[in-house]
mmCIF file of C-alpha atoms and ligand atoms in Angstrom:
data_model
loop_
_atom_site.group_PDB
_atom_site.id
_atom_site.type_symbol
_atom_site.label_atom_id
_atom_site.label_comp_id
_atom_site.label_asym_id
_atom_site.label_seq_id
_atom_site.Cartn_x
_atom_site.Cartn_y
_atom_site.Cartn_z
ATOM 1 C CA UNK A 1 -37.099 -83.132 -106.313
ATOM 2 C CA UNK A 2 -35.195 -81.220 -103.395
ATOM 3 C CA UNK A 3 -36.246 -78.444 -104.578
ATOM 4 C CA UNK A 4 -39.930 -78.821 -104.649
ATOM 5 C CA UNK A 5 -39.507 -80.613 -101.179
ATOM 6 C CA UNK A 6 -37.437 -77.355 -100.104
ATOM 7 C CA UNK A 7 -40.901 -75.443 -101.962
ATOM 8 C CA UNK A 8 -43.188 -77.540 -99.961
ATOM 9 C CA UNK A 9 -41.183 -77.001 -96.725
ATOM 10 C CA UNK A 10 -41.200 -73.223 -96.696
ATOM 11 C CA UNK A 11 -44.817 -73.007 -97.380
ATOM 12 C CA UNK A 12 -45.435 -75.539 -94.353
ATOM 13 C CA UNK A 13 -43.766 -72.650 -92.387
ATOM 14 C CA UNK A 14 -45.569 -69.923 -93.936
ATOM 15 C CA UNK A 15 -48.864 -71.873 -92.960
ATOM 16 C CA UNK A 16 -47.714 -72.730 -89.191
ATOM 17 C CA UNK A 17 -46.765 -68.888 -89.096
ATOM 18 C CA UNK A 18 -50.458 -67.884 -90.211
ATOM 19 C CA UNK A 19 -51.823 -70.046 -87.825
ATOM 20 C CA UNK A 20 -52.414 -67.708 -85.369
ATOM 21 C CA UNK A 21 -54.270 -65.615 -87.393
ATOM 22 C CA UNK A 22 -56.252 -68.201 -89.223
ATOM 23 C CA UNK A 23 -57.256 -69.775 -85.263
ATOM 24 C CA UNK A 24 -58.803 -65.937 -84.823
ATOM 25 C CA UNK A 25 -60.530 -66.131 -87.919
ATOM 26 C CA UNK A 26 -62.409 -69.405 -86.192
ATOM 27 C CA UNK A 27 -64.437 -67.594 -84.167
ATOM 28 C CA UNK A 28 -68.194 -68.778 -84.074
ATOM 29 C CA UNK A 29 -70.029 -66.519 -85.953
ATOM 30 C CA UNK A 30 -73.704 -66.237 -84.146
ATOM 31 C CA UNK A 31 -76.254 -63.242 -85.134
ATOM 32 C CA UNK A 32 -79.039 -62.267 -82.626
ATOM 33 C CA UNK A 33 -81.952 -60.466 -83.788
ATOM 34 C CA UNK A 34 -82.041 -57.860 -81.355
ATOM 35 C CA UNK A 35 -78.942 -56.143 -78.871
ATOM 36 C CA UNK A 36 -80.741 -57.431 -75.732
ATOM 37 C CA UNK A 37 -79.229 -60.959 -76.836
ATOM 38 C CA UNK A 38 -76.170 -60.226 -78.697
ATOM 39 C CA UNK A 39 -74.977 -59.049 -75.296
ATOM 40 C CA UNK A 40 -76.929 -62.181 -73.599
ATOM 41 C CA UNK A 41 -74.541 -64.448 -75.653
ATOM 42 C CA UNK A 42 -71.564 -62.581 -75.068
ATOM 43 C CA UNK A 43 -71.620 -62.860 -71.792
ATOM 44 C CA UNK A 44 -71.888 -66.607 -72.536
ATOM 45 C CA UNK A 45 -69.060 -66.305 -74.952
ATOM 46 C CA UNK A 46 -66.625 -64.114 -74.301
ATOM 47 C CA UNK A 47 -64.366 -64.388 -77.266
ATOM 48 C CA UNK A 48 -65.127 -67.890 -78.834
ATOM 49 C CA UNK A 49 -67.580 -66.238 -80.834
ATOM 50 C CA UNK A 50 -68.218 -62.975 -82.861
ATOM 51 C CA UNK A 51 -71.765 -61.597 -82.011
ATOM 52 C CA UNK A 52 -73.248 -59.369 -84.440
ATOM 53 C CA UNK A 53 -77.210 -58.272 -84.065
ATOM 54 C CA UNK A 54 -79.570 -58.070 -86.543
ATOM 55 C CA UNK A 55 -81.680 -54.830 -85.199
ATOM 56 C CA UNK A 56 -80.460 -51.634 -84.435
ATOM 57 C CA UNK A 57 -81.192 -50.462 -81.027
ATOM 58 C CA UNK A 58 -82.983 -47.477 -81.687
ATOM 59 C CA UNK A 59 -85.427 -49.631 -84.333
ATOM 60 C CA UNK A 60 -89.157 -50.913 -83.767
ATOM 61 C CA UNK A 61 -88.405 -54.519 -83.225
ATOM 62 C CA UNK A 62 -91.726 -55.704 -84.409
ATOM 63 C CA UNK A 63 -91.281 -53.821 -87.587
ATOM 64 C CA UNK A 64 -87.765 -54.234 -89.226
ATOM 65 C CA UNK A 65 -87.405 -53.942 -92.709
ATOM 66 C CA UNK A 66 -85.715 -57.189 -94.185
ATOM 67 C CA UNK A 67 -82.683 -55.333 -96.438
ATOM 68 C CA UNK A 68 -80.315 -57.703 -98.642
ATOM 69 C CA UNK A 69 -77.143 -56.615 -96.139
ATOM 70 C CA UNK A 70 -79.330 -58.200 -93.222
ATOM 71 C CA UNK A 71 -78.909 -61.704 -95.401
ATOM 72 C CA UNK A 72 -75.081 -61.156 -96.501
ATOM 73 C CA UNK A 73 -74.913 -60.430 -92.527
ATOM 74 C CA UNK A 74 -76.371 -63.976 -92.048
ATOM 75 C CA UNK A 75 -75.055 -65.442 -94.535
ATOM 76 C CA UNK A 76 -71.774 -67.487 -92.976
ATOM 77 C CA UNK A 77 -73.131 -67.411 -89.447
ATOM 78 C CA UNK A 78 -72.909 -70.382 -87.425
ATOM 79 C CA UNK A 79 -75.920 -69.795 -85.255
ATOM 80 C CA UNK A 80 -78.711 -67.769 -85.347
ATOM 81 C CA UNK A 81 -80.383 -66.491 -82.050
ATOM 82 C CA UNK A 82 -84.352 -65.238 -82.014
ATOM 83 C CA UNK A 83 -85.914 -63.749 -78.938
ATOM 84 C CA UNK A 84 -89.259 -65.668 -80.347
ATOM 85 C CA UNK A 85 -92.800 -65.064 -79.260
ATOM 86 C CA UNK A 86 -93.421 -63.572 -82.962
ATOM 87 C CA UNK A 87 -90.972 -60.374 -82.095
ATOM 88 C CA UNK A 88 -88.702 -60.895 -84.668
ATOM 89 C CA UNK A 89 -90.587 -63.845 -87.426
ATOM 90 C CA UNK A 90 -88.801 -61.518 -89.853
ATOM 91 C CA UNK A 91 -85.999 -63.506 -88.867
ATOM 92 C CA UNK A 92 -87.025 -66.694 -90.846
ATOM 93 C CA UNK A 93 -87.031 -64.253 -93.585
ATOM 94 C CA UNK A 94 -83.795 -63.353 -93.415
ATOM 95 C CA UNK A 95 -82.078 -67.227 -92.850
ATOM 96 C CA UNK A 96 -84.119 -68.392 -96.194
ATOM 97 C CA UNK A 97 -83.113 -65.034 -98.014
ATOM 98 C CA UNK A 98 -79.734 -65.704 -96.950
ATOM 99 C CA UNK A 99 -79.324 -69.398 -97.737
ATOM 100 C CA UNK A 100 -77.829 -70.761 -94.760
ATOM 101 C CA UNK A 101 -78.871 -74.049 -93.563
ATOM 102 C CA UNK A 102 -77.420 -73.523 -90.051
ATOM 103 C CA UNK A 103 -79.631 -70.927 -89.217
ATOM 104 C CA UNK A 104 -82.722 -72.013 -90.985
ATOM 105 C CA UNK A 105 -86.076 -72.535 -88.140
ATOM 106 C CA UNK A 106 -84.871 -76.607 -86.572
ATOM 107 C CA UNK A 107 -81.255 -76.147 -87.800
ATOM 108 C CA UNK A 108 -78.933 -76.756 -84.869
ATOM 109 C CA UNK A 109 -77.778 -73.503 -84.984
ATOM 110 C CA UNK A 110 -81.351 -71.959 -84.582
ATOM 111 C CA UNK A 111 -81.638 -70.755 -81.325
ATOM 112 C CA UNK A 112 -84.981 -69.443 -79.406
ATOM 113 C CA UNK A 113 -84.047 -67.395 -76.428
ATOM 114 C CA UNK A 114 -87.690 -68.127 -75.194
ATOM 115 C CA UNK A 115 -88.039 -71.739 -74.563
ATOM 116 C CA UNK A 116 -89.554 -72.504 -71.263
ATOM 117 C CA UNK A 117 -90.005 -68.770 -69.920
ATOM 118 C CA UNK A 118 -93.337 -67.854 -68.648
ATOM 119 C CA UNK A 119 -95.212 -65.782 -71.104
ATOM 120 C CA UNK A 120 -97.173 -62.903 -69.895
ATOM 121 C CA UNK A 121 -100.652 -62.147 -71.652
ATOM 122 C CA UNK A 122 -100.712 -65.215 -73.501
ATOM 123 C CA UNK A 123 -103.588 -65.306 -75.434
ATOM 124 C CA UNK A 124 -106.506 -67.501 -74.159
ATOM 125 C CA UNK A 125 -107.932 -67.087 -77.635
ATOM 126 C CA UNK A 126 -106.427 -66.930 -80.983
ATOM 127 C CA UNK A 127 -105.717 -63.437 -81.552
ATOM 128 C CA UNK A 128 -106.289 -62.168 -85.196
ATOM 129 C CA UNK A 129 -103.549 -61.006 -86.525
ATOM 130 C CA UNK A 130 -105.375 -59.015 -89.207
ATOM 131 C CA UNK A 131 -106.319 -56.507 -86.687
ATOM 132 C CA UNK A 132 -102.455 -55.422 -86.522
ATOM 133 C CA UNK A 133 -102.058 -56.973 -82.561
ATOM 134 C CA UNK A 134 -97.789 -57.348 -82.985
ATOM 135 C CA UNK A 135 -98.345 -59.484 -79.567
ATOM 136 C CA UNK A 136 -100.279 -62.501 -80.860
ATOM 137 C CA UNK A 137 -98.490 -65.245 -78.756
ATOM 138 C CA UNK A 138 -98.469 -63.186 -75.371
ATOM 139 C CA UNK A 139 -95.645 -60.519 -74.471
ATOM 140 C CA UNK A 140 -92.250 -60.876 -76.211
ATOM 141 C CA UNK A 141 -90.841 -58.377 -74.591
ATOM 142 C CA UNK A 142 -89.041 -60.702 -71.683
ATOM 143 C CA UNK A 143 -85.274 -59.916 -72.000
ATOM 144 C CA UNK A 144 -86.537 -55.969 -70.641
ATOM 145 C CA UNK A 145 -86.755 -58.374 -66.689
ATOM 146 C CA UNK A 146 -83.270 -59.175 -65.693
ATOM 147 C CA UNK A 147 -84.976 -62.158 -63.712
ATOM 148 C CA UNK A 148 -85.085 -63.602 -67.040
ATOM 149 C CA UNK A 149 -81.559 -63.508 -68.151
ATOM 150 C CA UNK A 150 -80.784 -66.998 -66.183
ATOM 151 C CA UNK A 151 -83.135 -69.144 -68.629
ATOM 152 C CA UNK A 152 -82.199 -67.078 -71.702
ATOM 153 C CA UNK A 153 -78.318 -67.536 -71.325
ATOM 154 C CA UNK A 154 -79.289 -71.349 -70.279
ATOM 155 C CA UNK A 155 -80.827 -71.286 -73.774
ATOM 156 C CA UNK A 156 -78.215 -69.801 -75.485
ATOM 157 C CA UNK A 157 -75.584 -71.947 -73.692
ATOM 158 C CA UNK A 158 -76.986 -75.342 -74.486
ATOM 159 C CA UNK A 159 -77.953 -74.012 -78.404
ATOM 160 C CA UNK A 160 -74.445 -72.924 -78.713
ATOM 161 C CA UNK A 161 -73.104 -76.460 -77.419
ATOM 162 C CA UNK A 162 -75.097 -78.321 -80.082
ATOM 163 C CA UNK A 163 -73.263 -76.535 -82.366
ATOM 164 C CA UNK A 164 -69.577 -76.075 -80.481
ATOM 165 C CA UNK A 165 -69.791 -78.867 -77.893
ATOM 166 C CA UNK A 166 -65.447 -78.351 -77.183
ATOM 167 C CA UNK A 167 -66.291 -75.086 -75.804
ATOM 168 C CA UNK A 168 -68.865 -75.923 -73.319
ATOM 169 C CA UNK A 169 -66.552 -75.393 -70.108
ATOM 170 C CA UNK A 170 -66.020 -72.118 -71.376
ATOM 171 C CA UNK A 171 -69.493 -71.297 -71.540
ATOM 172 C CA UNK A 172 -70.202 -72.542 -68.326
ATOM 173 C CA UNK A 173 -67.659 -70.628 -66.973
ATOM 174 C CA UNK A 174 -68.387 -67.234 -68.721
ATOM 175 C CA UNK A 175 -71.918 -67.704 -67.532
ATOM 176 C CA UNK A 176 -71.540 -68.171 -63.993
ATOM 177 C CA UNK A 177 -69.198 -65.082 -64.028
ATOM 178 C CA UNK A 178 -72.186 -63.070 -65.438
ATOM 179 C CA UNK A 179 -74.778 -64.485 -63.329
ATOM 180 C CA UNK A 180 -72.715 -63.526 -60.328
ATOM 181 C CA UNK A 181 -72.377 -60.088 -61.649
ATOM 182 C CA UNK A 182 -76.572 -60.404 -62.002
ATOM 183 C CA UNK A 183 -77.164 -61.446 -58.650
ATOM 184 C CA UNK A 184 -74.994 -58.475 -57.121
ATOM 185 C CA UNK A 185 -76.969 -56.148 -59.506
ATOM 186 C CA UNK A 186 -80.344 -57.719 -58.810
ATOM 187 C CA UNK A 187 -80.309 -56.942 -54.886
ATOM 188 C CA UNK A 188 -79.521 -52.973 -55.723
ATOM 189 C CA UNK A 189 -81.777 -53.041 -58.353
ATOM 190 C CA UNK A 190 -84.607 -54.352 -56.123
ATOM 191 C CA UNK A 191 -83.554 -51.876 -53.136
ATOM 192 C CA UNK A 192 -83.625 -49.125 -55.418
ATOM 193 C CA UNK A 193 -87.110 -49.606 -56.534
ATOM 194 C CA UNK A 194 -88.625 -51.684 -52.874
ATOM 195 C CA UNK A 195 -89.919 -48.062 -51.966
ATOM 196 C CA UNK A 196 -92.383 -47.503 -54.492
ATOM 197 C CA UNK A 197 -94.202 -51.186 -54.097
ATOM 198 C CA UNK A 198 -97.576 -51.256 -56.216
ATOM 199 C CA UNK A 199 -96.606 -48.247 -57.815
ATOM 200 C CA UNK A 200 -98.797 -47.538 -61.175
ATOM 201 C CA UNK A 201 -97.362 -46.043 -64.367
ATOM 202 C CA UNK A 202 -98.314 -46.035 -67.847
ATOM 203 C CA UNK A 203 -96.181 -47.335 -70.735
ATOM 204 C CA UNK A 204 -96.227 -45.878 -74.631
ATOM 205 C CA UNK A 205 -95.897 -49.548 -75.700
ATOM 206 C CA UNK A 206 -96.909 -52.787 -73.638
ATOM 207 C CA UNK A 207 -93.262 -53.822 -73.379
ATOM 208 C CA UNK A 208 -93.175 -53.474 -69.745
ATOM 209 C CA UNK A 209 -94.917 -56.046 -67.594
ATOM 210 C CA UNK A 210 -91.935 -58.114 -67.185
ATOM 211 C CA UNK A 211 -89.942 -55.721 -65.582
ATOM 212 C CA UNK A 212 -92.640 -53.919 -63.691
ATOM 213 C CA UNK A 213 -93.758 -57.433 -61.903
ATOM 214 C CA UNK A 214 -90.548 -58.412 -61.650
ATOM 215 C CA UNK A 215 -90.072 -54.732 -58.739
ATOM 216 C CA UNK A 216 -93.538 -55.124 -57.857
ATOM 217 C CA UNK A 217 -94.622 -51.851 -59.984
ATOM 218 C CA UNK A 218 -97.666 -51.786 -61.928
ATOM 219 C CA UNK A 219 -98.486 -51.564 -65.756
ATOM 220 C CA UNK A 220 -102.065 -49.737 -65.610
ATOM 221 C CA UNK A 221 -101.992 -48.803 -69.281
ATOM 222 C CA UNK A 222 -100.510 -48.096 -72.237
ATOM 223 C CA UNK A 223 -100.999 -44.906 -74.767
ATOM 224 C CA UNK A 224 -101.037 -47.806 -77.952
ATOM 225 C CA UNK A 225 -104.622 -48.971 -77.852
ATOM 226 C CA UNK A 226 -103.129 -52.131 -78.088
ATOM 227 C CA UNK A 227 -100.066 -53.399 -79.199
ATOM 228 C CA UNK A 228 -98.973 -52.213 -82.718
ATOM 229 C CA UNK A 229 -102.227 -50.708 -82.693
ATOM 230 C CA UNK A 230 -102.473 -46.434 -82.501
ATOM 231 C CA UNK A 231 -104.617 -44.586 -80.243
ATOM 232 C CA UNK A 232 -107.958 -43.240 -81.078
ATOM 233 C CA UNK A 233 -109.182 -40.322 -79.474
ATOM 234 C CA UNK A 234 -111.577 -42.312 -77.294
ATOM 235 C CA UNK A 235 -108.518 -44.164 -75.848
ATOM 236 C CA UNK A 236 -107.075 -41.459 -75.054
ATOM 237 C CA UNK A 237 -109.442 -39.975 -73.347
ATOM 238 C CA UNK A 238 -110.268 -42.920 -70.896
ATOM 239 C CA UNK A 239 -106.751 -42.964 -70.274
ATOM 240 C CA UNK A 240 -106.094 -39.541 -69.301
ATOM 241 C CA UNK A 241 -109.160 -39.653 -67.136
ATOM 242 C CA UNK A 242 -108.076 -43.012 -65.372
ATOM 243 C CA UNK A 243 -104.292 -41.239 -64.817
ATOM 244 C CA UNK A 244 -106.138 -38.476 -62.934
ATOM 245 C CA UNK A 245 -108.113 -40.794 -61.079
ATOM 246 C CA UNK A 246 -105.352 -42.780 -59.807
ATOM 247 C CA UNK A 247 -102.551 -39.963 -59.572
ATOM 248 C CA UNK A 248 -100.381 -41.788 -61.949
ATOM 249 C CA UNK A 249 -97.223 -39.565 -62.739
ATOM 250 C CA UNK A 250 -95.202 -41.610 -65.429
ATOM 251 C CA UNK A 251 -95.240 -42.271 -68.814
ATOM 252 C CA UNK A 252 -92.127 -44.785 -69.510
ATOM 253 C CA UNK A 253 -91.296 -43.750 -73.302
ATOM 254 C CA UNK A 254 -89.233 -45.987 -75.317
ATOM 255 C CA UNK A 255 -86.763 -44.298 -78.101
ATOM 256 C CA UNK A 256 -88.319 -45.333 -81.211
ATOM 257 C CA UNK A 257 -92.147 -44.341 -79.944
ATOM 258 C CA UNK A 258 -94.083 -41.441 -80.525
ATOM 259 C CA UNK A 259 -93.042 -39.121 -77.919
ATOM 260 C CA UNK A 260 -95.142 -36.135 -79.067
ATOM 261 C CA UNK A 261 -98.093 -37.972 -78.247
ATOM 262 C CA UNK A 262 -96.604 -39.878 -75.084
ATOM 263 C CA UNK A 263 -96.302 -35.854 -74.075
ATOM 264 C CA UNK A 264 -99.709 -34.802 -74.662
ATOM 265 C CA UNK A 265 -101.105 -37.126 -72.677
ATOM 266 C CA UNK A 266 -98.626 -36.997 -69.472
ATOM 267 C CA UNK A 267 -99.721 -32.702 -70.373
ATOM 268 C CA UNK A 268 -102.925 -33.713 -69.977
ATOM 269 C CA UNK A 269 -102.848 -35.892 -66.913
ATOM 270 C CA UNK A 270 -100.543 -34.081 -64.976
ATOM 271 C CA UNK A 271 -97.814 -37.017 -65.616
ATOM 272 C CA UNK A 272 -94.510 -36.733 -67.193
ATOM 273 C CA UNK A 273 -92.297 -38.658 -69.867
ATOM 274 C CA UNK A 274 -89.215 -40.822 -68.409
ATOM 275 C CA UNK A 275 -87.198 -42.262 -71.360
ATOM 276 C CA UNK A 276 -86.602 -45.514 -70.540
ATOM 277 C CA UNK A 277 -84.110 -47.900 -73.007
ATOM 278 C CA UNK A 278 -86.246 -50.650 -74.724
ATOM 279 C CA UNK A 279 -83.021 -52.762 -75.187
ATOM 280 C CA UNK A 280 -79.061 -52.698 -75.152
ATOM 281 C CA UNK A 281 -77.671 -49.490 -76.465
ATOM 282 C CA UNK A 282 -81.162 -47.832 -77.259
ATOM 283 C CA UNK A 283 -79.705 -44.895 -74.963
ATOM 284 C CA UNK A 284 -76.659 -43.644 -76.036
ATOM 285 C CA UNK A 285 -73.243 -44.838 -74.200
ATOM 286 C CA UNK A 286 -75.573 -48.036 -72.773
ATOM 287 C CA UNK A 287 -73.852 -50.782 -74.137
ATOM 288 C CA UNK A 288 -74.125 -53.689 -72.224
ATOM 289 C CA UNK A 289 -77.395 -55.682 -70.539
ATOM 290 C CA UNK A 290 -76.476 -55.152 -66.706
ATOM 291 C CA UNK A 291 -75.657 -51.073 -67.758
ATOM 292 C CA UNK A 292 -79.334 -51.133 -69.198
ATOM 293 C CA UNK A 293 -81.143 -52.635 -66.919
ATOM 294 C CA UNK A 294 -79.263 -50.159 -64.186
ATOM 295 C CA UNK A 295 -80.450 -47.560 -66.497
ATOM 296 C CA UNK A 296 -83.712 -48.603 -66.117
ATOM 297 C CA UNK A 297 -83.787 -49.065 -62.559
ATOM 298 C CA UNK A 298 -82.349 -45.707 -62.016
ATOM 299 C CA UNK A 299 -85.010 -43.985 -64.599
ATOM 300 C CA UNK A 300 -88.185 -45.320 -62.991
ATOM 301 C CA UNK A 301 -86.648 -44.983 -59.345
ATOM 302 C CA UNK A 302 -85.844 -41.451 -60.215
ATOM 303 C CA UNK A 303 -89.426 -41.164 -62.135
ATOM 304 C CA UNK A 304 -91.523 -42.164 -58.829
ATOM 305 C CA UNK A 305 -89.506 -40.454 -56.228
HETATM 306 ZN ZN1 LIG B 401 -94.153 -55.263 -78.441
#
């Protein structure tokens, strides 16, 4: 009898002395579907929570292959955050491939980043989807405006607390910080670019008019003839005539694009390419929101100078 008490004893301590480790191994585990929000809700965060994205950076966020290690990725995560607006539905794919009832579409741990942002180019009609439009329920491309990143972490934040209510001073907290950090940024970012007011440029995907309207800058056209959708020659043509016309000089080019044509057009119109990062760490060595949306800033400022 002592001895199995002795027996139970030391393995009491051997737990206690684990528990450090086994706290760690606590975390929340969330997964975002693109880098924009991983870093979104780490900023909420901080390090209550592992955040892991689904998307790489560099990928076509419309178009992601659904791959078995996206679903083990998903499969013990606690929440699940979507940027919505059909950008990534592949995501419902993924929480039903990967058997997870917290992350499933009305699980508590399903979060949409979008809820209650106004959505640019929503459609006034239904938009067939058959004809290979990738923005049927208006522009998803919202996280690219840091005016946005207030309602999105407001999203994330109460999402999270439906799932982890004890930390909810913590996320408070953690987003203030950030949104101090945002304000500071936002009043450089919008002296940077307060010079070139109701400047035009063209776009090689409509992923823009958040940010652009957000400085005052102008999206007057995009190489895609519309979203998802290639150019035809015809396109093309109207568009390099209407860049002459109005003296636009700048293409913004994402990463994952087609730059070769993005360059014989600017050839052709007298423009020129700026690389601009379509989300968090789609530019080498940018690896956080406020870094990208600097980036950004700095690219077009640079661009229209
Ligand atoms: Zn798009």
């Amino acid at each position: 009898m002592r001895r199995f008490l002795t027996l139970t004893l030391s393995l009491a301590a051997v737990w206690a002395a684990l528990g450090a480790p086994a706290a760690s191994a606590q975390k929340l585990r969330v997964v975002t579907s693109t880098t924009d929000l991983k870093s979104l809700t780490e900023a909420v965060t901080g390090d209550v929570a592992d955040v892991e994205a689904m998307a790489r950076p560099n990928q076509n966020p419309h178009d992601l292959e659904v791959r078995p290690s996206l679903m083990v990725k998903v499969r013990r995560a606690d929440a699940m955050i979507v940027n919505g607006l059909e950008l990534d539905s592949w995501a419902d794919v993924v929480a039903h491939g990967a058997n997870n009832p917290n992350v499933v579409p009305g699980a508590p741990g399903r979060i949409d980043a979008s809820r209650g942002i106004l959505v640019l180019e929503a459609p006034r009609t239904r938009v067939d989807r058959s004809m290979g439009d990738v923005h049927p329920s208006g522009n998803p491309h919202y996280t690219l405006d840091p005016g946005m990143a207030p309602a999105v972490t407001q999203n994330i934040l109460e999402g999270l607390v439906r799932i982890a209510p004890q930390h909810r001073a913590a996320f408070e907290r953690n987003r203030q910080q950030f949104l101090t950090r945002l304000g500071e940024a936002m009043v450089r970012w919008s002296a940077a670019l307060a010079p070139f007011k109701g400047a035009k440029v063209i776009v090689d995907h409509n992923m823009w008019p958040y940010f652009l309207t957000r400085f005052g800058l102008v999206q007057a056209g995009s190489v895609e003839e519309r979203p998802g959708i290639p150019a035809t020659p015809t396109h093309l043509t109207k568009l390099i005539a209407s860049m002459k016309e109005d003296k636009i000089k700048v293409i913004l080019a994402v990463p994952w694009a087609d730059h070769k044509l993005a360059e014989r057009v600017a050839e052709e119109a007298g423009a020129k390419v700026v690389l601009v990062a379509n989300g968090v760490g789609a530019i080498k060595g940018i690896d956080t929101y406020l870094d990208t949306i600097d980036y950004n800033v700095k690219a077009v400022a640079q661009a229209l100078k």
